[in-house]
Amino acid sequence: MKKIWFAAVLVSLFLVSCSKDEPDGQEEWLTNLEEAVSKAKTENKNIVLLVTAQEDGYSADLMNDIFYRRSFVNRMTAGSVLVNFDFSKDIIQSAVDAGDDDLLSKIDRNMLDASLYGIDMTPTVLILSKDGYFITQIFLTSHTNSPDEFNVLYEQALPQIEAFTARTDLIASSAGTEKLAAIDALYEATPEEYRPLLHNLCDEYVSADAANSTGKCSKYLLSSCDYNGRYQLFQHNYEAAAQLYEKTAENAFLTPLEKQETYYQSGFLLASLGYTDYEKLKLIFKKSLDAAPDSGNAATIKQMISIVENQLKNTLSDLVKEN
């Protein structure tokens, strides 16, 4: 009996040691979205994007209680690639102090990606497709304190994830007008603020419908412009962003009102940044007005032209005085 009892104790201890849910899964989290997308495509998995900062008073507990737990990592990596943007001040400061340009460059890129996804608070959890497209957000609550509790939230999101995956699979397997319809269905099913993230599909749509037979190309041109414009703005390439809007406004597929608004966006962006080539500004706003002179925006655009003309006169007057 003693031998049997001792064996039972050993088995019990073994099972307990195997079931320990230690917070040792940090190494499973990637720290770069581009790498995560590449891995997700190779393995045909979705992406869990976690954005944290220790200073928010919540991220540290979540990492220890949920996201680094072995049970969470084992469960999620079966069907997902995990990626974490950690914007904790001590990490950033350490990189600055050490002159670690590679790490600082990675943090800058992560901040750019977070901005493109509209992330403005931590912690945030997004579910992305293998292509990096937004699927849904997991909203954490004060009751989300364990891997099992997170799993409940994740399972609630599964119908949305599965529907999105079905749409992208249809796009991948179709051609011609069927592919165009599949792209349009996915675009319309995506929340408006995340549609520009579909910029690759937007470009694919315009390329596939070169004659604009569907009459929808302007929608995709503007959405792609929005993404690329924001990309330039977040990198402080303001003039490049303005040029992008101006070039898009010249596309023949845009309606007169769409042309007007896109030209105006280009001019307003430059003007708000203190651009001093007033002749150029006047030309852009004039193009905006001429695109739809009778629109409800006409009065505002005329006012901007008047402001720019006054600035031009003042500049010329100053030049005369100097000479």
mmCIF file of C-alpha atoms in Angstrom:
data_model
loop_
_atom_site.group_PDB
_atom_site.id
_atom_site.type_symbol
_atom_site.label_atom_id
_atom_site.label_comp_id
_atom_site.label_asym_id
_atom_site.label_seq_id
_atom_site.Cartn_x
_atom_site.Cartn_y
_atom_site.Cartn_z
ATOM 1 C CA MET A 1 0.000 0.000 0.000
ATOM 2 C CA LYS A 2 2.825 2.385 0.819
ATOM 3 C CA LYS A 3 4.394 1.858 -2.611
ATOM 4 C CA ILE A 4 1.065 2.443 -4.331
ATOM 5 C CA TRP A 5 0.459 5.573 -2.262
ATOM 6 C CA PHE A 6 3.958 6.889 -3.062
ATOM 7 C CA ALA A 7 3.455 6.250 -6.782
ATOM 8 C CA ALA A 8 0.152 8.091 -6.662
ATOM 9 C CA VAL A 9 1.839 11.074 -5.053
ATOM 10 C CA LEU A 10 4.489 11.140 -7.791
ATOM 11 C CA VAL A 11 1.839 11.049 -10.507
ATOM 12 C CA SER A 12 -0.060 13.820 -8.756
ATOM 13 C CA LEU A 13 3.032 16.011 -8.503
ATOM 14 C CA PHE A 14 3.827 15.371 -12.170
ATOM 15 C CA LEU A 15 0.367 16.414 -13.259
ATOM 16 C CA VAL A 16 0.521 19.556 -11.131
ATOM 17 C CA SER A 17 3.900 20.535 -12.572
ATOM 18 C CA CYS A 18 2.638 19.990 -16.127
ATOM 19 C CA SER A 19 -0.447 22.083 -15.545
ATOM 20 C CA LYS A 20 1.424 25.091 -14.154
ATOM 21 C CA ASP A 21 0.371 28.155 -16.070
ATOM 22 C CA GLU A 22 3.561 30.167 -15.833
ATOM 23 C CA PRO A 23 3.908 33.651 -17.404
ATOM 24 C CA ASP A 24 6.784 32.449 -19.584
ATOM 25 C CA GLY A 25 5.310 32.955 -23.053
ATOM 26 C CA GLN A 26 6.871 36.311 -23.909
ATOM 27 C CA GLU A 27 9.167 34.756 -26.497
ATOM 28 C CA GLU A 28 6.136 33.715 -28.551
ATOM 29 C CA TRP A 29 5.202 37.363 -29.184
ATOM 30 C CA LEU A 30 6.684 39.061 -32.236
ATOM 31 C CA THR A 31 7.387 42.775 -32.032
ATOM 32 C CA ASN A 32 7.071 43.772 -35.676
ATOM 33 C CA LEU A 33 3.889 43.743 -37.767
ATOM 34 C CA GLU A 34 5.649 43.152 -41.074
ATOM 35 C CA GLU A 35 7.248 40.008 -39.651
ATOM 36 C CA ALA A 36 3.897 38.949 -38.195
ATOM 37 C CA VAL A 37 2.131 39.348 -41.557
ATOM 38 C CA SER A 38 4.831 37.333 -43.310
ATOM 39 C CA LYS A 39 4.549 34.546 -40.733
ATOM 40 C CA ALA A 40 0.730 34.651 -40.801
ATOM 41 C CA LYS A 41 0.656 34.282 -44.585
ATOM 42 C CA THR A 42 3.084 31.376 -44.471
ATOM 43 C CA GLU A 43 1.119 29.585 -41.753
ATOM 44 C CA ASN A 44 -2.337 30.739 -42.937
ATOM 45 C CA LYS A 45 -3.231 32.250 -39.559
ATOM 46 C CA ASN A 46 -4.849 35.423 -38.316
ATOM 47 C CA ILE A 47 -2.957 37.954 -36.189
ATOM 48 C CA VAL A 48 -3.538 39.062 -32.611
ATOM 49 C CA LEU A 49 -2.147 42.591 -32.254
ATOM 50 C CA LEU A 50 -1.649 43.725 -28.655
ATOM 51 C CA VAL A 51 -0.619 47.317 -27.907
ATOM 52 C CA THR A 52 0.602 48.004 -24.359
ATOM 53 C CA ALA A 53 2.391 50.517 -22.141
ATOM 54 C CA GLN A 54 3.325 49.752 -18.555
ATOM 55 C CA GLU A 55 2.347 53.250 -17.440
ATOM 56 C CA ASP A 56 -1.361 52.715 -18.091
ATOM 57 C CA GLY A 57 -1.697 50.729 -14.866
ATOM 58 C CA TYR A 58 -3.366 47.805 -16.638
ATOM 59 C CA SER A 59 -0.970 46.422 -19.246
ATOM 60 C CA ALA A 60 1.476 44.895 -16.762
ATOM 61 C CA ASP A 61 -1.258 42.898 -15.025
ATOM 62 C CA LEU A 62 -2.656 41.726 -18.354
ATOM 63 C CA MET A 63 0.725 40.516 -19.533
ATOM 64 C CA ASN A 64 1.337 38.531 -16.351
ATOM 65 C CA ASP A 65 -2.218 37.293 -15.840
ATOM 66 C CA ILE A 66 -3.196 36.557 -19.445
ATOM 67 C CA PHE A 67 -0.988 37.222 -22.431
ATOM 68 C CA TYR A 68 2.265 35.645 -21.236
ATOM 69 C CA ARG A 69 0.498 32.682 -19.623
ATOM 70 C CA ARG A 70 1.416 29.360 -21.167
ATOM 71 C CA SER A 71 -2.235 28.291 -21.524
ATOM 72 C CA PHE A 72 -3.034 31.492 -23.454
ATOM 73 C CA VAL A 73 -0.001 31.242 -25.729
ATOM 74 C CA ASN A 74 -0.520 27.552 -26.479
ATOM 75 C CA ARG A 75 -4.195 28.082 -27.253
ATOM 76 C CA MET A 76 -3.817 31.210 -29.397
ATOM 77 C CA THR A 77 -0.735 30.238 -31.412
ATOM 78 C CA ALA A 78 -2.625 27.217 -32.737
ATOM 79 C CA GLY A 79 -4.532 29.565 -35.029
ATOM 80 C CA SER A 80 -2.942 32.990 -34.652
ATOM 81 C CA VAL A 81 0.343 34.849 -34.849
ATOM 82 C CA LEU A 82 0.945 37.029 -31.793
ATOM 83 C CA VAL A 83 2.486 40.489 -32.073
ATOM 84 C CA ASN A 84 2.975 43.071 -29.326
ATOM 85 C CA PHE A 85 3.753 46.769 -29.626
ATOM 86 C CA ASP A 86 5.067 47.793 -26.209
ATOM 87 C CA PHE A 87 5.358 51.571 -25.881
ATOM 88 C CA SER A 88 6.445 51.568 -22.240
ATOM 89 C CA LYS A 89 8.473 54.670 -21.393
ATOM 90 C CA ASP A 90 11.330 52.709 -19.834
ATOM 91 C CA ILE A 91 11.826 50.707 -23.046
ATOM 92 C CA ILE A 92 11.905 53.862 -25.154
ATOM 93 C CA GLN A 93 14.175 55.668 -22.702
ATOM 94 C CA SER A 94 16.573 52.729 -22.530
ATOM 95 C CA ALA A 95 16.818 52.703 -26.316
ATOM 96 C CA VAL A 96 17.514 56.453 -26.312
ATOM 97 C CA ASP A 97 20.123 56.172 -23.545
ATOM 98 C CA ALA A 98 21.868 53.285 -25.301
ATOM 99 C CA GLY A 99 21.729 54.966 -28.694
ATOM 100 C CA ASP A 100 20.040 51.831 -30.032
ATOM 101 C CA ASP A 101 19.026 53.135 -33.444
ATOM 102 C CA ASP A 102 17.646 49.761 -34.578
ATOM 103 C CA LEU A 103 15.262 49.560 -31.613
ATOM 104 C CA LEU A 104 14.256 53.201 -31.963
ATOM 105 C CA SER A 105 13.559 52.624 -35.650
ATOM 106 C CA LYS A 106 11.394 49.616 -34.764
ATOM 107 C CA ILE A 107 9.485 51.642 -32.154
ATOM 108 C CA ASP A 108 8.919 54.438 -34.687
ATOM 109 C CA ARG A 109 7.573 51.933 -37.204
ATOM 110 C CA ASN A 110 5.318 50.378 -34.584
ATOM 111 C CA MET A 111 4.015 53.818 -33.658
ATOM 112 C CA LEU A 112 3.309 54.496 -37.328
ATOM 113 C CA ASP A 113 1.419 51.207 -37.672
ATOM 114 C CA ALA A 114 -0.521 51.864 -34.460
ATOM 115 C CA SER A 115 -1.517 55.272 -35.841
ATOM 116 C CA LEU A 116 -2.645 53.768 -39.148
ATOM 117 C CA TYR A 117 -4.874 51.367 -37.208
ATOM 118 C CA GLY A 118 -6.296 54.291 -35.240
ATOM 119 C CA ILE A 119 -4.936 53.001 -31.920
ATOM 120 C CA ASP A 120 -4.829 55.843 -29.421
ATOM 121 C CA MET A 121 -4.926 54.067 -26.070
ATOM 122 C CA THR A 122 -3.455 51.103 -24.256
ATOM 123 C CA PRO A 123 -4.073 48.305 -23.776
ATOM 124 C CA THR A 124 -5.712 47.557 -27.128
ATOM 125 C CA VAL A 125 -6.277 44.153 -28.722
ATOM 126 C CA LEU A 126 -7.079 43.884 -32.438
ATOM 127 C CA ILE A 127 -7.691 40.780 -34.504
ATOM 128 C CA LEU A 128 -6.219 41.139 -37.985
ATOM 129 C CA SER A 129 -6.284 38.923 -41.030
ATOM 130 C CA LYS A 130 -3.126 37.287 -42.334
ATOM 131 C CA ASP A 131 -2.815 40.270 -44.692
ATOM 132 C CA GLY A 132 -3.007 42.714 -41.808
ATOM 133 C CA TYR A 133 -6.588 43.787 -42.500
ATOM 134 C CA PHE A 134 -8.702 44.796 -39.513
ATOM 135 C CA ILE A 135 -11.256 42.144 -38.524
ATOM 136 C CA THR A 136 -12.413 43.169 -35.057
ATOM 137 C CA GLN A 137 -11.367 44.555 -31.693
ATOM 138 C CA ILE A 138 -11.458 42.612 -28.444
ATOM 139 C CA PHE A 139 -12.724 44.970 -25.756
ATOM 140 C CA LEU A 140 -11.193 44.065 -22.421
ATOM 141 C CA THR A 141 -13.142 44.645 -19.234
ATOM 142 C CA SER A 142 -12.281 44.787 -15.533
ATOM 143 C CA HIS A 143 -13.376 41.137 -15.386
ATOM 144 C CA THR A 144 -10.824 40.004 -17.980
ATOM 145 C CA ASN A 145 -8.265 38.609 -15.572
ATOM 146 C CA SER A 146 -7.383 35.169 -16.909
ATOM 147 C CA PRO A 147 -6.778 33.307 -20.173
ATOM 148 C CA ASP A 148 -10.166 31.602 -19.845
ATOM 149 C CA GLU A 149 -11.945 34.929 -19.452
ATOM 150 C CA PHE A 150 -10.162 36.293 -22.524
ATOM 151 C CA ASN A 151 -11.099 33.161 -24.417
ATOM 152 C CA VAL A 152 -14.773 33.888 -23.756
ATOM 153 C CA LEU A 153 -14.361 37.272 -25.453
ATOM 154 C CA TYR A 154 -12.432 35.711 -28.312
ATOM 155 C CA GLU A 155 -15.073 33.054 -28.906
ATOM 156 C CA GLN A 156 -17.710 35.792 -29.071
ATOM 157 C CA ALA A 157 -15.720 37.305 -31.937
ATOM 158 C CA LEU A 158 -15.370 34.023 -33.849
ATOM 159 C CA PRO A 159 -18.455 34.497 -36.098
ATOM 160 C CA GLN A 160 -17.061 37.849 -37.253
ATOM 161 C CA ILE A 161 -13.608 36.355 -37.780
ATOM 162 C CA GLU A 162 -15.013 33.422 -39.743
ATOM 163 C CA ALA A 163 -17.178 35.683 -41.913
ATOM 164 C CA PHE A 164 -14.194 37.902 -42.723
ATOM 165 C CA THR A 165 -12.032 34.892 -43.573
ATOM 166 C CA ALA A 166 -14.740 33.537 -45.878
ATOM 167 C CA ARG A 167 -14.814 36.855 -47.732
ATOM 168 C CA THR A 168 -11.038 36.990 -48.193
ATOM 169 C CA ASP A 169 -10.990 33.358 -49.311
ATOM 170 C CA LEU A 170 -13.616 34.175 -51.934
ATOM 171 C CA ILE A 171 -11.530 37.091 -53.184
ATOM 172 C CA ALA A 172 -8.483 34.833 -53.475
ATOM 173 C CA SER A 173 -10.353 32.111 -55.365
ATOM 174 C CA SER A 174 -12.385 34.269 -57.748
ATOM 175 C CA ALA A 175 -11.658 36.269 -60.883
ATOM 176 C CA GLY A 176 -13.195 38.918 -63.105
ATOM 177 C CA THR A 177 -16.476 40.496 -62.051
ATOM 178 C CA GLU A 178 -16.864 37.926 -59.267
ATOM 179 C CA LYS A 179 -13.594 39.103 -57.705
ATOM 180 C CA LEU A 180 -14.667 42.741 -57.998
ATOM 181 C CA ALA A 181 -17.947 41.923 -56.271
ATOM 182 C CA ALA A 182 -16.110 40.002 -53.537
ATOM 183 C CA ILE A 183 -13.738 42.917 -52.882
ATOM 184 C CA ASP A 184 -16.676 45.305 -52.746
ATOM 185 C CA ALA A 185 -18.526 43.056 -50.295
ATOM 186 C CA LEU A 186 -15.516 42.929 -47.977
ATOM 187 C CA TYR A 187 -14.992 46.686 -48.241
ATOM 188 C CA GLU A 188 -18.594 47.478 -47.375
ATOM 189 C CA ALA A 189 -18.566 45.005 -44.470
ATOM 190 C CA THR A 190 -15.482 46.695 -42.978
ATOM 191 C CA PRO A 191 -16.069 49.614 -40.551
ATOM 192 C CA GLU A 192 -15.482 52.884 -42.387
ATOM 193 C CA GLU A 193 -12.479 53.962 -40.319
ATOM 194 C CA TYR A 194 -10.634 50.737 -41.200
ATOM 195 C CA ARG A 195 -11.398 50.651 -44.933
ATOM 196 C CA PRO A 196 -8.203 52.499 -45.936
ATOM 197 C CA LEU A 197 -6.254 49.544 -44.494
ATOM 198 C CA LEU A 198 -7.613 47.561 -47.446
ATOM 199 C CA HIS A 199 -5.503 49.751 -49.744
ATOM 200 C CA ASN A 200 -3.910 46.769 -51.501
ATOM 201 C CA LEU A 201 -7.349 45.448 -52.421
ATOM 202 C CA CYS A 202 -8.421 48.967 -53.410
ATOM 203 C CA ASP A 203 -5.512 49.184 -55.849
ATOM 204 C CA GLU A 204 -6.297 45.685 -57.113
ATOM 205 C CA TYR A 205 -9.914 46.689 -57.740
ATOM 206 C CA VAL A 206 -8.947 49.774 -59.776
ATOM 207 C CA SER A 207 -6.397 47.768 -61.775
ATOM 208 C CA ALA A 208 -8.925 45.018 -62.514
ATOM 209 C CA ASP A 209 -11.633 47.507 -63.549
ATOM 210 C CA ALA A 210 -9.449 49.709 -65.738
ATOM 211 C CA ALA A 211 -12.448 51.102 -67.632
ATOM 212 C CA ASN A 212 -14.473 51.744 -64.450
ATOM 213 C CA SER A 213 -17.271 49.542 -65.765
ATOM 214 C CA THR A 214 -18.693 49.204 -62.233
ATOM 215 C CA GLY A 215 -18.632 52.947 -61.605
ATOM 216 C CA LYS A 216 -17.007 52.298 -58.221
ATOM 217 C CA CYS A 217 -13.349 53.009 -58.951
ATOM 218 C CA SER A 218 -13.431 56.492 -57.428
ATOM 219 C CA LYS A 219 -14.380 54.972 -54.073
ATOM 220 C CA TYR A 220 -11.299 52.795 -54.125
ATOM 221 C CA LEU A 221 -9.019 55.499 -55.468
ATOM 222 C CA LEU A 222 -10.021 57.806 -52.621
ATOM 223 C CA SER A 223 -9.678 55.088 -49.994
ATOM 224 C CA SER A 224 -6.186 54.186 -51.191
ATOM 225 C CA CYS A 225 -5.293 57.885 -51.282
ATOM 226 C CA ASP A 226 -6.536 58.236 -47.701
ATOM 227 C CA TYR A 227 -4.247 55.436 -46.497
ATOM 228 C CA ASN A 228 -1.181 56.616 -48.397
ATOM 229 C CA GLY A 229 -1.841 60.228 -47.446
ATOM 230 C CA ARG A 230 -2.032 59.328 -43.761
ATOM 231 C CA TYR A 231 1.118 57.243 -44.146
ATOM 232 C CA GLN A 232 2.966 60.306 -45.438
ATOM 233 C CA LEU A 233 1.458 62.602 -42.811
ATOM 234 C CA PHE A 234 2.427 60.343 -39.911
ATOM 235 C CA GLN A 235 5.996 60.461 -41.224
ATOM 236 C CA HIS A 236 5.797 64.271 -41.471
ATOM 237 C CA ASN A 237 6.077 64.167 -45.270
ATOM 238 C CA TYR A 238 3.412 66.840 -45.561
ATOM 239 C CA GLU A 239 4.194 68.092 -49.043
ATOM 240 C CA ALA A 240 4.260 64.529 -50.384
ATOM 241 C CA ALA A 241 0.828 63.948 -48.841
ATOM 242 C CA ALA A 242 -0.552 67.113 -50.441
ATOM 243 C CA GLN A 243 0.853 66.099 -53.818
ATOM 244 C CA LEU A 244 -0.787 62.708 -53.476
ATOM 245 C CA TYR A 245 -4.220 64.284 -52.894
ATOM 246 C CA GLU A 246 -3.711 66.625 -55.826
ATOM 247 C CA LYS A 247 -2.702 63.773 -58.149
ATOM 248 C CA THR A 248 -5.692 61.690 -57.066
ATOM 249 C CA ALA A 249 -8.026 64.644 -57.709
ATOM 250 C CA GLU A 250 -6.915 64.662 -61.341
ATOM 251 C CA ASN A 251 -8.194 61.132 -61.950
ATOM 252 C CA ALA A 252 -10.987 61.026 -64.503
ATOM 253 C CA PHE A 253 -13.033 58.514 -62.484
ATOM 254 C CA LEU A 254 -13.748 60.981 -59.669
ATOM 255 C CA THR A 255 -17.017 62.881 -59.684
ATOM 256 C CA PRO A 256 -16.840 66.704 -59.816
ATOM 257 C CA LEU A 257 -17.621 66.930 -56.104
ATOM 258 C CA GLU A 258 -15.011 64.281 -55.256
ATOM 259 C CA LYS A 259 -12.452 66.194 -57.320
ATOM 260 C CA GLN A 260 -13.357 69.406 -55.538
ATOM 261 C CA GLU A 261 -13.020 67.926 -52.065
ATOM 262 C CA THR A 262 -9.719 66.172 -52.875
ATOM 263 C CA TYR A 263 -8.150 69.292 -54.402
ATOM 264 C CA TYR A 264 -9.319 71.259 -51.389
ATOM 265 C CA GLN A 265 -7.776 68.701 -49.035
ATOM 266 C CA SER A 266 -4.451 69.132 -50.808
ATOM 267 C CA GLY A 267 -4.538 72.925 -50.636
ATOM 268 C CA PHE A 268 -5.835 73.085 -47.076
ATOM 269 C CA LEU A 269 -3.128 70.698 -45.904
ATOM 270 C CA LEU A 270 -0.389 72.856 -47.398
ATOM 271 C CA ALA A 271 -1.932 76.107 -46.172
ATOM 272 C CA SER A 272 -2.321 74.828 -42.616
ATOM 273 C CA LEU A 273 1.367 73.872 -42.580
ATOM 274 C CA GLY A 274 2.524 77.366 -43.478
ATOM 275 C CA TYR A 275 3.270 76.676 -47.142
ATOM 276 C CA THR A 276 4.365 79.979 -48.704
ATOM 277 C CA ASP A 277 4.140 79.252 -52.425
ATOM 278 C CA TYR A 278 0.931 81.264 -52.693
ATOM 279 C CA GLU A 279 0.753 80.990 -56.470
ATOM 280 C CA LYS A 280 0.697 77.209 -56.123
ATOM 281 C CA LEU A 281 -1.918 77.375 -53.357
ATOM 282 C CA LYS A 282 -4.110 79.680 -55.404
ATOM 283 C CA LEU A 283 -3.907 77.282 -58.367
ATOM 284 C CA ILE A 284 -4.927 74.291 -56.243
ATOM 285 C CA PHE A 285 -7.901 76.098 -54.684
ATOM 286 C CA LYS A 286 -8.890 77.405 -58.134
ATOM 287 C CA LYS A 287 -8.908 73.824 -59.443
ATOM 288 C CA SER A 288 -11.058 72.875 -56.465
ATOM 289 C CA LEU A 289 -13.572 75.627 -57.214
ATOM 290 C CA ASP A 290 -13.661 74.934 -60.945
ATOM 291 C CA ALA A 291 -14.388 71.235 -60.369
ATOM 292 C CA ALA A 292 -17.856 72.038 -58.955
ATOM 293 C CA PRO A 293 -18.410 75.823 -58.944
ATOM 294 C CA ASP A 294 -22.042 75.599 -57.837
ATOM 295 C CA SER A 295 -21.537 73.210 -54.933
ATOM 296 C CA GLY A 296 -22.257 74.022 -51.320
ATOM 297 C CA ASN A 297 -18.493 74.233 -50.762
ATOM 298 C CA ALA A 298 -17.968 77.054 -53.259
ATOM 299 C CA ALA A 299 -18.238 79.924 -50.748
ATOM 300 C CA THR A 300 -15.612 78.392 -48.440
ATOM 301 C CA ILE A 301 -13.228 77.771 -51.333
ATOM 302 C CA LYS A 302 -13.648 81.335 -52.630
ATOM 303 C CA GLN A 303 -12.798 82.588 -49.142
ATOM 304 C CA MET A 304 -9.603 80.503 -49.146
ATOM 305 C CA ILE A 305 -8.672 81.899 -52.566
ATOM 306 C CA SER A 306 -9.198 85.427 -51.250
ATOM 307 C CA ILE A 307 -6.955 84.724 -48.222
ATOM 308 C CA VAL A 308 -4.224 83.315 -50.451
ATOM 309 C CA GLU A 309 -4.460 86.293 -52.837
ATOM 310 C CA ASN A 310 -4.044 88.690 -49.916
ATOM 311 C CA GLN A 311 -1.017 86.766 -48.724
ATOM 312 C CA LEU A 312 0.418 86.927 -52.254
ATOM 313 C CA LYS A 313 -0.137 90.704 -52.424
ATOM 314 C CA ASN A 314 1.550 91.187 -49.056
ATOM 315 C CA THR A 315 4.516 89.109 -50.179
ATOM 316 C CA LEU A 316 4.889 91.088 -53.397
ATOM 317 C CA SER A 317 4.560 94.339 -51.461
ATOM 318 C CA ASP A 318 7.316 93.272 -49.072
ATOM 319 C CA LEU A 319 9.568 92.376 -52.009
ATOM 320 C CA VAL A 320 9.031 95.811 -53.554
ATOM 321 C CA LYS A 321 9.903 97.509 -50.267
ATOM 322 C CA GLU A 322 13.060 95.465 -49.910
ATOM 323 C CA ASN A 323 14.205 96.500 -53.363
#
